Structures are given as C-alpha cells and as structure tokens.
Tab-separated table of C-alpha atoms and ligand atoms in Angstrom:
chain	number	residue	atom	x	y	z
A	216	UNK	CA	1.361	-22.910	45.861
A	217	UNK	CA	0.910	-25.742	43.421
A	218	UNK	CA	-2.478	-26.090	41.779
A	219	UNK	CA	-5.304	-28.078	43.322
A	220	UNK	CA	-7.277	-30.927	41.752
A	221	UNK	CA	-10.989	-31.275	42.466
A	222	UNK	CA	-12.598	-34.416	41.008
A	223	UNK	CA	-16.282	-33.830	40.283
A	224	UNK	CA	-18.493	-36.486	41.849
A	225	UNK	CA	-21.118	-35.871	39.174
A	226	UNK	CA	-19.203	-38.428	37.117
A	227	UNK	CA	-18.875	-40.934	39.986
A	228	UNK	CA	-20.779	-44.219	40.160
A	229	UNK	CA	-23.706	-43.303	42.442
A	230	UNK	CA	-24.271	-46.953	43.220
A	231	UNK	CA	-20.757	-47.059	44.613
A	232	UNK	CA	-20.431	-43.538	45.940
A	233	UNK	CA	-18.620	-44.565	49.109
A	234	UNK	CA	-16.035	-46.484	47.075
A	235	UNK	CA	-15.453	-43.485	44.813
A	236	UNK	CA	-15.142	-41.117	47.798
A	237	UNK	CA	-12.565	-43.433	49.383
A	238	UNK	CA	-10.680	-43.422	46.075
A	239	UNK	CA	-10.515	-39.597	46.203
A	240	UNK	CA	-9.362	-39.735	49.846
A	241	UNK	CA	-6.544	-42.081	48.858
A	242	UNK	CA	-5.538	-40.097	45.762
A	243	UNK	CA	-3.555	-36.888	45.380
A	244	UNK	CA	-6.780	-34.941	44.860
A	245	UNK	CA	-7.195	-31.872	47.044
A	246	UNK	CA	-10.933	-31.182	47.008
A	247	UNK	CA	-14.234	-32.977	46.423
A	248	UNK	CA	-16.220	-31.026	43.790
A	249	UNK	CA	-19.943	-31.445	44.354
A	250	UNK	CA	-22.442	-30.236	41.731
A	251	UNK	CA	-25.945	-29.315	42.843
A	252	UNK	CA	-28.445	-28.772	39.982
A	253	UNK	CA	-32.061	-27.751	40.353
A	254	UNK	CA	-33.625	-28.234	36.923
A	255	UNK	CA	-34.363	-24.499	36.843
A	256	UNK	CA	-31.072	-22.639	36.515
A	257	UNK	CA	-29.721	-25.555	34.516
A	258	UNK	CA	-31.636	-28.145	32.461
A	259	UNK	CA	-30.672	-31.037	34.719
A	260	UNK	CA	-31.223	-32.224	38.293
A	261	UNK	CA	-28.351	-33.876	40.167
A	262	UNK	CA	-28.607	-34.460	43.917
A	263	UNK	CA	-29.232	-32.520	47.097
A	264	UNK	CA	-28.564	-32.308	50.795
A	265	UNK	CA	-29.013	-35.917	51.995
A	266	UNK	CA	-26.501	-37.134	49.409
A	267	UNK	CA	-24.008	-34.385	50.323
A	268	UNK	CA	-24.320	-35.304	54.005
A	269	UNK	CA	-23.548	-38.919	53.098
A	270	UNK	CA	-20.490	-37.829	51.070
A	271	UNK	CA	-19.311	-35.687	53.995
A	272	UNK	CA	-19.296	-38.719	56.295
A	273	UNK	CA	-16.670	-40.360	54.086
A	274	UNK	CA	-14.825	-37.390	52.562
A	275	UNK	CA	-11.617	-36.422	54.342
A	276	UNK	CA	-10.834	-33.429	52.123
A	277	UNK	CA	-12.265	-29.987	51.416
A	278	UNK	CA	-15.902	-30.111	50.240
A	279	UNK	CA	-16.274	-27.721	47.294
A	280	UNK	CA	-19.993	-27.294	46.633
A	281	UNK	CA	-21.027	-25.719	43.299
A	282	UNK	CA	-24.627	-24.535	43.372
A	283	UNK	CA	-26.279	-24.436	39.963
A	284	UNK	CA	-29.581	-23.369	41.469
A	285	UNK	CA	-31.788	-20.283	41.582
A	286	UNK	CA	-32.095	-18.425	44.897
A	287	UNK	CA	-28.968	-20.013	46.391
A	288	UNK	CA	-29.001	-17.481	49.263
A	289	UNK	CA	-31.941	-19.359	50.789
A	290	UNK	CA	-29.845	-22.460	51.470
A	291	UNK	CA	-26.476	-21.178	52.731
A	292	UNK	CA	-26.918	-22.501	56.276
A	293	UNK	CA	-28.235	-25.845	54.986
A	294	UNK	CA	-25.160	-26.436	52.851
A	295	UNK	CA	-22.928	-25.492	55.781
A	296	UNK	CA	-24.712	-28.159	57.827
A	297	UNK	CA	-24.115	-30.654	55.006
A	298	UNK	CA	-20.370	-30.097	55.367
A	299	UNK	CA	-19.541	-27.549	52.650
A	300	UNK	CA	-16.182	-25.784	53.083
A	301	UNK	CA	-16.380	-23.826	49.822
A	302	UNK	CA	-19.780	-22.625	48.607
A	303	UNK	CA	-20.054	-21.262	45.070
A	304	UNK	CA	-23.113	-19.509	43.647
A	305	UNK	CA	-23.700	-18.383	40.068
A	306	UNK	CA	-23.335	-14.715	39.177
A	307	UNK	CA	-26.341	-15.018	36.859
A	308	UNK	CA	-28.818	-15.765	39.667
A	309	UNK	CA	-27.702	-13.290	42.326
A	310	UNK	CA	-29.188	-9.808	42.524
A	311	UNK	CA	-27.278	-9.067	45.721
A	312	UNK	CA	-24.004	-10.863	45.238
A	313	UNK	CA	-22.093	-8.813	47.796
A	314	UNK	CA	-24.620	-9.717	50.485
A	315	UNK	CA	-24.543	-13.376	49.453
A	316	UNK	CA	-20.718	-13.453	49.664
A	317	UNK	CA	-20.900	-12.005	53.176
A	318	UNK	CA	-23.583	-14.491	54.226
A	319	UNK	CA	-21.423	-17.413	53.036
A	320	UNK	CA	-18.365	-16.075	54.879
A	321	UNK	CA	-20.438	-15.507	58.013
A	322	UNK	CA	-20.931	-19.283	58.020
A	323	UNK	CA	-17.138	-19.771	57.872
A	324	UNK	CA	-17.088	-21.077	54.321
A	325	UNK	CA	-15.051	-19.833	51.386
A	326	UNK	CA	-17.324	-17.754	49.160
A	327	UNK	CA	-17.224	-18.515	45.433
A	328	UNK	CA	-18.809	-16.997	42.325
A	329	UNK	CA	-19.238	-19.048	39.147
A	330	UNK	CA	-19.449	-17.392	35.738
A	331	UNK	CA	-21.227	-18.928	32.768
A	332	UNK	CA	-19.281	-18.872	29.483
A	333	UNK	CA	-21.198	-15.766	28.330
A	334	UNK	CA	-20.609	-13.779	31.531
A	335	UNK	CA	-17.656	-11.369	31.319
A	336	UNK	CA	-14.915	-11.159	33.953
A	337	UNK	CA	-15.261	-7.363	34.057
A	338	UNK	CA	-18.558	-7.697	35.959
A	339	UNK	CA	-16.548	-8.770	39.023
A	340	UNK	CA	-14.447	-5.607	39.111
A	341	UNK	CA	-16.211	-3.965	42.060
A	342	UNK	CA	-16.444	-7.177	44.062
A	343	UNK	CA	-13.138	-8.948	43.571
A	344	UNK	CA	-11.865	-8.190	47.083
A	345	UNK	CA	-14.949	-9.822	48.574
A	346	UNK	CA	-14.673	-13.135	46.721
A	347	UNK	CA	-12.542	-16.108	47.829
A	348	UNK	CA	-12.896	-18.076	44.597
A	349	UNK	CA	-14.079	-17.474	41.033
A	350	UNK	CA	-15.184	-20.549	39.130
A	351	UNK	CA	-14.890	-19.961	35.385
A	352	UNK	CA	-17.257	-22.315	33.596
A	353	UNK	CA	-15.461	-23.751	30.589
A	354	UNK	CA	-18.661	-25.485	29.436
A	355	UNK	CA	-22.296	-24.497	29.775
A	356	UNK	CA	-23.308	-25.774	33.224
A	357	UNK	CA	-25.680	-28.695	33.608
A	358	UNK	CA	-23.868	-31.742	32.323
A	359	UNK	CA	-20.556	-33.545	32.607
A	360	UNK	CA	-18.564	-34.751	29.640
A	361	UNK	CA	-18.888	-31.660	27.441
A	362	UNK	CA	-16.276	-30.103	25.200
A	363	UNK	CA	-13.965	-27.437	26.653
A	364	UNK	CA	-14.600	-23.881	25.370
A	365	UNK	CA	-11.296	-22.417	24.114
A	366	UNK	CA	-12.199	-18.809	24.985
A	367	UNK	CA	-11.642	-19.833	28.632
A	368	UNK	CA	-7.883	-19.218	28.445
A	369	UNK	CA	-8.288	-15.508	27.786
A	370	UNK	CA	-10.872	-15.242	30.593
A	371	UNK	CA	-8.440	-16.851	33.021
A	372	UNK	CA	-5.724	-14.382	32.051
A	373	UNK	CA	-8.065	-11.422	32.397
A	374	UNK	CA	-9.221	-12.622	35.818
A	375	UNK	CA	-5.653	-13.223	36.966
A	376	UNK	CA	-4.804	-9.619	36.033
A	377	UNK	CA	-7.829	-8.305	37.915
A	378	UNK	CA	-6.904	-10.323	41.027
A	379	UNK	CA	-3.258	-9.246	40.909
A	380	UNK	CA	-4.134	-5.568	40.387
A	381	UNK	CA	-6.508	-5.708	43.368
A	382	UNK	CA	-3.915	-7.411	45.575
A	383	UNK	CA	-6.500	-10.088	46.351
A	384	UNK	CA	-5.794	-13.773	47.087
A	385	UNK	CA	-8.915	-14.996	45.300
A	386	UNK	CA	-8.483	-18.441	43.720
A	387	UNK	CA	-9.315	-19.228	40.104
A	388	UNK	CA	-11.156	-22.507	39.477
A	389	UNK	CA	-11.872	-24.005	36.056
A	390	UNK	CA	-14.890	-26.246	35.652
A	391	UNK	CA	-15.833	-28.277	32.587
A	392	UNK	CA	-14.031	-30.297	29.955
A	393	UNK	CA	-10.699	-30.286	31.782
A	394	UNK	CA	-8.372	-32.991	30.422
A	395	UNK	CA	-4.640	-33.671	30.448
A	396	UNK	CA	-4.080	-31.653	27.263
A	397	UNK	CA	-5.602	-28.343	28.369
A	398	UNK	CA	-4.459	-28.483	32.018
A	399	UNK	CA	-0.926	-27.044	31.477
A	400	UNK	CA	-2.236	-24.089	29.486
A	401	UNK	CA	-4.850	-23.365	32.157
A	402	UNK	CA	-2.248	-23.426	34.942
A	403	UNK	CA	0.026	-21.203	32.896
A	404	UNK	CA	-2.827	-18.713	32.391
A	405	UNK	CA	-3.313	-18.522	36.170
A	406	UNK	CA	-5.692	-21.292	37.242
A	407	UNK	CA	-5.408	-22.503	40.863
A	408	UNK	CA	-8.029	-25.264	40.975
A	409	UNK	CA	-8.902	-27.708	38.181
A	410	UNK	CA	-12.217	-29.542	38.385
A	411	UNK	CA	-12.333	-32.792	36.428
A	412	UNK	CA	-15.290	-35.156	36.247
A	413	UNK	CA	-15.501	-37.526	33.321
A	414	UNK	CA	-11.777	-37.339	32.594
A	415	UNK	CA	-11.074	-38.799	36.048
A	416	UNK	CA	-13.969	-41.210	36.528
A	417	UNK	CA	-14.104	-42.579	32.969
A	418	UNK	CA	-10.400	-43.315	32.990
A	419	UNK	CA	-9.068	-46.790	33.572
A	420	UNK	CA	-7.131	-45.782	36.672
A	421	UNK	CA	-8.621	-42.657	38.336
A	422	UNK	CA	-5.855	-42.517	40.975
A	423	UNK	CA	-3.217	-42.308	38.230
A	424	UNK	CA	-5.273	-39.786	36.242
A	425	UNK	CA	-5.498	-37.529	39.306
A	426	UNK	CA	-1.753	-37.954	39.851
A	427	UNK	CA	-1.093	-36.932	36.243
A	428	UNK	CA	-3.293	-33.818	36.563
A	429	UNK	CA	-1.582	-32.920	39.819
A	430	UNK	CA	1.802	-33.342	38.179
A	431	UNK	CA	1.114	-30.789	35.429
B	600	LIG	C1	-20.979	-28.978	34.901
B	600	LIG	C2	-20.441	-29.214	36.288
B	600	LIG	C3	-19.084	-29.762	36.289
B	600	LIG	C4	-18.982	-31.147	35.690
B	600	LIG	C5	-17.637	-31.262	35.045
B	600	LIG	O1	-22.164	-28.311	34.971
B	600	LIG	O2	-20.405	-28.001	37.021
B	600	LIG	O3	-18.493	-29.745	37.576
B	600	LIG	O4	-19.145	-32.158	36.628
B	600	LIG	O5	-17.599	-32.434	34.345
B	600	LIG	P1	-16.530	-32.731	33.200
B	600	LIG	O6	-15.168	-32.629	33.834
B	600	LIG	O7	-16.882	-34.094	32.740
B	600	LIG	O8	-16.725	-31.666	32.154
B	601	LIG	ZN1	-19.137	-27.924	38.900
C-alpha cells in the first residue's frame, strides 16, 4: 500500500473552510486530519463538534480526528456522531487505554493512540494488537507550523519493528512539521500516513503540494 496524505485543517482558512474542504476532496489527499484542542492537555484551543459536523457535510474522504483533550473517553460517541472515521486519543491522558481502544472500536471507528515526543514507543508493547493507528507526534502538540523533531525517525523504526514482530496491521502516522524534505525518510522508516498542515495550506498551490507529498 502506498502511503496516505492527511492535510491538517488546523492550517486552513476558517473563513473559507468549505472552499478548503472542497480543495482536499479534489486533491490526491486521502484523509482529512482534524485537530481538537481543549486548552488543558495542550496550551491552545482549536474547534469542537459543530465545526467538525460542518466539515463532515462537505468532506468526501476519511475523517481522521486527533483529540488533544483530557478525558477523551467521555466524548467517543459524540465524535462518532460528528462523522469521525478514525479517532485518536493521547497516551498521556488515558489511564485505561485498552478500554478506550475497545470503546472506539465498538463505535466502528479506527482506534488511534498519539504519543508526545517524550513518550517512548515501548509503552505500547502490551497493547499493540489492540491499536489500529499510532500517531507519533513529531512536534509538541498544540500548534501548527513548528519545527520537526529529528528523533522521530528512530521512533518510527522502533514502532515498525514492534508492529512487524506482533504481526499487527497497525498504521503509523506522523504529525507535525512534515515537509517535502523529511517525507521520504519517514516513509522509508515505516510511516503509513503523513499529516501536513502549514506545508500544504501555506503553499502557493496546495493541490500540487499534496500531489508532491503523495508522489514521495
Ligand atoms: C499539532 C497538530 C498537528 C498540526 C500539524 O498539535 O496535531 O496536526 O496541525 O501542523 P504542521 O504540519 O503545520 O506542523
Ligand atoms: Zn494532529
């Protein structure tokens, strides 16, 4: 399977959200990446359910919802109703991650776990067969447009080894600071999904930028 591209709407023009969603529909992008921030787990607040519902009305592709919020288990059904196909929670806020993965799958969504840059891959060892996607944060979550953390490559390799050894089909997603230059090395290390926000939306021709990332 070739890798997937997930433009992050955090970098879209919120005054022209429909236009930017149509652009993603018409591009070679595979997923819509949707960042929910609560001002508690991360020092920023983005948007919530009404906005996601509005995106879902226009979006014709997989809705990949990344929850950067505390107590994400409280809102699993709500995000399903908003149209989420993939629901990712942060390792750092879940005391009962196994239960949360099951609850997400019970709602027929792919269950994802995101790891902050300081969180080691080894913590997923006993759970890897229960996870559909691991999102490796390659920046500290909370803001778009930050610099890629180089240590990410070795985390991707370590995760790929864990997944292969377990015989699991868990996908590896990279989120933060993804640009044309680091994309090939990430794919080579084992990444399946590349999230890109500012690199896509701040470019002169987002459709071409997505095409270039897809062509890596
Ligand atoms: C960061 C978010 C990312 C962000 C990526 O907390 O989870 O999805 O939108 O933005 P860029 O690609 O600009 O780093
Ligand atoms: Zn994200």
